[in-house]
Coordinates of C-alpha atoms in Angstrom, one line a residue:
M1 CA -18.3 -3.3 -29.6
K2 CA -16.3 -0.2 -30.1
L3 CA -12.9 1.0 -28.9
S4 CA -12.9 4.3 -27.0
P5 CA -11.6 7.3 -29.2
E6 CA -8.6 7.3 -26.8
S7 CA -7.7 3.6 -27.2
E8 CA -8.2 4.1 -31.1
A9 CA -5.5 7.0 -31.3
A10 CA -3.0 4.6 -29.7
G11 CA -3.2 2.2 -32.1
Y12 CA -5.6 -0.6 -30.2
R13 CA -7.4 -2.8 -32.4
L14 CA -10.7 -4.7 -31.8
L15 CA -12.1 -7.8 -32.9
S16 CA -15.6 -8.7 -31.8
L17 CA -17.0 -11.8 -31.6
K18 CA -20.5 -13.6 -30.9
A19 CA -19.6 -16.5 -29.5
T20 CA -16.2 -18.2 -28.8
E21 CA -14.7 -20.7 -26.9
S22 CA -12.2 -18.5 -24.9
T23 CA -10.9 -14.9 -25.8
N24 CA -7.8 -15.8 -24.2
D25 CA -7.5 -18.9 -26.5
D26 CA -7.8 -16.3 -29.6
A27 CA -5.4 -13.9 -28.5
L28 CA -2.9 -16.7 -28.1
Q29 CA -3.8 -17.7 -31.7
A30 CA -3.7 -14.3 -33.0
A31 CA -0.2 -13.9 -31.9
K32 CA 0.8 -17.4 -33.0
A33 CA -0.5 -16.2 -36.6
G34 CA 1.9 -13.3 -36.3
D35 CA -0.2 -10.3 -35.0
P36 CA 1.7 -7.6 -33.5
G37 CA -0.5 -6.9 -30.6
L38 CA -2.7 -4.1 -29.2
L39 CA -5.2 -6.5 -30.1
W40 CA -8.8 -6.7 -27.9
I41 CA -10.9 -9.7 -28.5
T42 CA -14.5 -9.8 -27.2
A43 CA -17.3 -12.0 -27.3
T44 CA -20.9 -11.9 -26.4
E45 CA -20.7 -15.0 -24.7
Q46 CA -17.8 -17.7 -24.5
H47 CA -18.0 -21.6 -24.1
A48 CA -15.2 -22.2 -22.4
G49 CA -13.8 -19.4 -20.5
R50 CA -11.7 -20.0 -17.5
G51 CA -10.4 -18.2 -14.7
R52 CA -6.8 -18.9 -12.7
H53 CA -5.8 -22.1 -12.1
G54 CA -7.9 -23.4 -14.9
R55 CA -11.2 -22.8 -13.3
Q56 CA -13.9 -22.8 -15.3
W57 CA -15.6 -19.1 -15.7
S58 CA -19.4 -18.6 -16.4
S59 CA -19.8 -16.6 -19.6
P60 CA -23.9 -15.8 -20.0
P61 CA -24.2 -12.9 -22.6
G62 CA -25.0 -10.0 -20.8
N63 CA -21.9 -9.6 -19.1
L64 CA -17.9 -8.7 -20.8
Y65 CA -15.3 -11.0 -21.8
A66 CA -12.6 -9.4 -23.0
S67 CA -8.7 -10.2 -23.9
L68 CA -5.9 -7.9 -24.8
L69 CA -3.0 -9.3 -26.7
L70 CA 0.2 -7.4 -26.3
I71 CA 3.6 -8.4 -28.1
D72 CA 6.9 -7.7 -26.1
P73 CA 5.4 -5.0 -24.1
C74 CA 8.3 -5.4 -21.3
E75 CA 10.9 -8.2 -19.9
A76 CA 9.3 -11.2 -19.1
A77 CA 10.0 -10.5 -15.3
V78 CA 8.4 -7.4 -15.3
A79 CA 5.5 -9.3 -16.9
P80 CA 3.4 -10.1 -14.0
Q81 CA 3.3 -6.1 -13.1
L82 CA 1.0 -5.7 -15.9
G83 CA -2.0 -7.3 -13.6
F84 CA -1.5 -4.6 -11.7
V85 CA -1.9 -2.5 -14.2
A86 CA -5.1 -4.1 -15.9
G87 CA -6.3 -4.0 -12.0
L88 CA -6.1 -0.1 -12.0
A89 CA -7.8 0.3 -15.4
L90 CA -10.4 -1.9 -14.4
H91 CA -11.0 0.3 -11.1
E92 CA -10.8 3.5 -13.1
A93 CA -13.6 2.0 -15.7
A94 CA -15.7 1.2 -12.7
E95 CA -15.3 4.8 -10.9
R96 CA -16.1 6.2 -14.0
L97 CA -19.6 4.1 -14.9
T98 CA -20.9 3.6 -11.0
A99 CA -19.0 7.4 -9.7
L100 CA -18.3 5.3 -6.3
G101 CA -14.8 4.9 -5.4
A102 CA -12.5 3.3 -2.8
P103 CA -13.1 1.2 -0.5
R104 CA -16.3 0.6 -1.9
L105 CA -14.6 0.2 -5.1
A106 CA -11.6 -2.2 -4.0
L107 CA -8.9 -4.2 -5.7
K108 CA -8.2 -7.7 -4.3
W109 CA -4.9 -9.2 -4.3
P110 CA -3.5 -10.6 -7.1
N111 CA -6.6 -10.4 -9.8
D112 CA -10.5 -8.8 -8.7
L113 CA -12.2 -6.0 -8.4
L114 CA -14.6 -5.8 -5.4
L115 CA -18.0 -3.9 -5.5
D116 CA -18.9 -3.9 -1.5
G117 CA -16.6 -6.7 -1.3
A118 CA -18.4 -9.1 -3.6
K119 CA -16.3 -10.0 -6.5
L120 CA -17.2 -7.7 -9.9
S121 CA -14.5 -8.6 -12.2
G122 CA -11.5 -11.2 -12.6
L123 CA -8.3 -10.9 -14.2
L124 CA -6.3 -14.0 -15.9
L125 CA -2.4 -12.9 -17.0
E126 CA -0.9 -15.5 -19.6
G127 CA 2.2 -15.2 -21.0
H128 CA 3.8 -17.2 -24.2
R129 CA 6.5 -17.4 -25.9
V130 CA 5.4 -17.7 -29.8
G131 CA 7.2 -17.2 -33.2
A132 CA 10.5 -17.8 -34.6
G133 CA 11.8 -15.2 -32.4
G134 CA 10.6 -15.9 -29.1
S135 CA 8.6 -12.8 -28.7
L136 CA 6.8 -12.7 -26.0
A137 CA 3.2 -12.8 -25.8
V138 CA 1.2 -11.4 -23.1
V139 CA -2.8 -12.3 -22.8
I140 CA -5.0 -10.3 -20.2
G141 CA -8.4 -11.6 -19.9
F142 CA -11.1 -9.5 -18.4
G143 CA -14.3 -10.9 -16.9
V144 CA -16.8 -8.0 -15.8
N145 CA -20.3 -8.9 -14.7
V146 CA -22.4 -6.6 -16.0
A147 CA -25.7 -8.0 -16.0
F148 CA -24.9 -11.3 -14.3
A149 CA -22.9 -12.7 -11.5
P150 CA -22.5 -16.5 -11.0
T151 CA -24.1 -18.1 -8.1
N152 CA -22.5 -21.1 -6.5
T153 CA -19.1 -19.4 -5.6
P154 CA -17.0 -19.6 -2.4
Y155 CA -17.3 -15.9 -2.1
P156 CA -20.4 -13.1 -2.8
A157 CA -20.4 -11.9 -6.6
A158 CA -22.1 -8.6 -7.7
T159 CA -22.9 -6.8 -10.9
L160 CA -22.7 -3.5 -12.1
E161 CA -26.3 -3.1 -13.2
S162 CA -26.8 -3.7 -9.2
I163 CA -25.6 0.0 -8.9
R164 CA -26.4 1.6 -12.6
P165 CA -29.2 -0.3 -14.0
G166 CA -29.6 -0.6 -18.1
L167 CA -25.6 0.0 -18.1
A168 CA -24.6 -2.0 -21.3
R169 CA -21.7 -4.0 -21.5
E170 CA -20.6 -2.0 -24.6
D171 CA -20.2 1.2 -22.3
V172 CA -18.3 -1.3 -20.1
F173 CA -16.0 -2.0 -22.8
S174 CA -15.1 1.5 -23.8
A175 CA -14.2 2.6 -20.4
L176 CA -12.1 -0.1 -20.0
S177 CA -9.9 0.3 -23.0
S178 CA -9.8 4.4 -22.5
A179 CA -8.4 3.3 -18.7
F180 CA -5.9 0.5 -20.2
A181 CA -4.7 2.7 -22.7
S182 CA -3.5 6.0 -20.6
T183 CA -2.5 3.5 -17.7
Y184 CA -0.1 1.1 -19.4
A185 CA 1.1 4.2 -21.5
A186 CA 1.8 5.7 -18.0
W187 CA 4.0 2.2 -17.1
R188 CA 5.5 2.0 -20.2
A189 CA 6.9 5.6 -19.9
S190 CA 7.9 5.1 -16.0
I191 CA 9.8 1.7 -17.5
R192 CA 11.6 3.5 -20.5
N193 CA 12.6 7.0 -18.1
N194 CA 14.7 3.8 -16.4
N195 CA 13.4 4.9 -13.3
A196 CA 15.0 3.7 -10.2
D197 CA 11.8 2.1 -8.9
P198 CA 9.2 1.5 -11.8
F199 CA 6.7 -0.2 -10.4
G200 CA 6.5 2.4 -7.6
P201 CA 3.8 4.9 -9.3
I202 CA 1.4 1.8 -10.1
R203 CA 2.2 0.0 -6.8
R204 CA 1.0 3.4 -5.0
L205 CA -2.3 3.8 -6.7
W206 CA -3.1 0.2 -6.5
L207 CA -2.6 0.2 -2.9
E208 CA -4.8 3.1 -2.2
R209 CA -7.2 0.9 -4.1
A210 CA -6.4 -2.3 -2.3
A211 CA -9.1 -4.4 0.5
G212 CA -7.7 -5.8 3.5
I213 CA -4.4 -3.6 3.6
G214 CA -3.8 -4.0 7.6
Q215 CA -6.3 -6.7 7.9
E216 CA -5.6 -10.5 8.6
V217 CA -6.1 -13.0 5.8
T218 CA -5.7 -16.3 4.6
L219 CA -4.2 -17.4 1.6
R220 CA -4.4 -20.2 0.1
L221 CA -1.8 -21.5 -1.4
P222 CA -0.7 -25.3 -3.2
S223 CA 1.4 -26.1 -0.1
G224 CA -1.2 -25.3 2.1
E225 CA -3.0 -21.9 3.7
K226 CA -1.2 -19.2 5.4
R227 CA -2.7 -16.7 7.8
G228 CA -1.3 -13.8 8.6
I229 CA -1.8 -9.5 8.3
F230 CA -1.8 -8.1 4.7
E231 CA 1.3 -5.7 4.8
G232 CA 1.3 -4.1 1.4
L233 CA 3.1 -5.1 -2.1
D234 CA 7.2 -5.4 -2.2
R235 CA 8.9 -3.5 -5.5
S236 CA 8.0 -6.4 -7.5
G237 CA 4.4 -7.0 -7.0
R238 CA 4.3 -10.0 -4.2
L239 CA 2.1 -10.2 -1.3
Q240 CA 3.4 -9.2 2.2
L241 CA 2.4 -11.2 4.7
K242 CA 3.4 -10.3 8.2
S243 CA 3.3 -13.3 10.8
S244 CA 4.8 -14.4 14.0
S245 CA 8.0 -16.0 12.1
G246 CA 8.3 -11.9 9.9
V247 CA 7.4 -11.1 6.6
E248 CA 7.2 -13.3 4.0
L249 CA 6.7 -12.4 0.1
I250 CA 4.0 -14.4 -1.8
D251 CA 4.2 -14.7 -5.4
A252 CA 1.1 -16.2 -6.1
G253 CA -2.6 -17.8 -4.3
D254 CA -5.7 -17.1 -3.5
L255 CA -6.7 -14.2 -0.8
Y256 CA -9.5 -14.7 1.6
F257 CA -10.7 -12.1 4.3
P258 CA -12.4 -13.0 7.3
N259 CA -16.1 -13.2 7.7
L260 CA -16.9 -11.9 4.5
L261 CA -19.9 -13.8 4.0
H262 CA -21.2 -11.7 6.9
D263 CA -19.7 -8.4 5.8
I264 CA -21.9 -8.4 2.4
A265 CA -24.9 -9.3 4.0
K266 CA -24.6 -6.0 6.1
L267 CA -23.4 -4.3 2.7
G268 CA -26.4 -5.2 1.0
A269 CA -29.1 -3.7 2.3
G270 CA -27.4 0.3 1.7
A271 CA -26.1 -0.5 -1.4
T272 CA -26.2 3.0 -3.2
R273 CA -28.3 2.5 -7.0
F274 CA -29.2 5.7 -9.2

């Protein structure tokens, strides 16, 4: 496993492991030990990988499991925007590798990358205060289905190999590390320049690649389900859900599209391969 030349030039480092419990946990331990950040940790397999809400994440060899540690990348209130930065980097990397773009490659709020509507990759964004000075450690975990897709999930899953047979996870990581370095640098520059809407450029690019804009969706929240029209994102990245009672802003939740399984069945027969 190697970093891209662009990522190395920007000061990123890499720790590549054969097996571990969780690369996110490894990144947090590195932060607690005083690591300065810009550290990628990858593993051939994970024994205790997880997704959002502590869900178990299948981690067989052949897929990409990578976590990135950032130290004090921004104010804590702005840190959730890094999920959208990471999503854009994932989309760009997959586009480079497959020569596909939107709408076949699409971003699902808040943290998934879809291929023809099936989940190709997930993100896990975690923030912690560490050290005597209380530095903000942000860990971004990436799980990319390169060769294998999990089964027994409530939604379809896809692999990059279904589009590009023989693709290696090393190639995926190189493309991802390159795309993240450039996307993150652009986002940081926007914040430093004190733009009136520093999230604006990222929000616009994300929405151009988003799945479900203008469609009726279901959101599963701790308080129950909500249904409405997915109108877009506000200036902080919250989902705008329009219903008969008006527009509601949603900070976090699980987003579902109606008839997804039926749509995937129709798309599967026409998938492009090369």
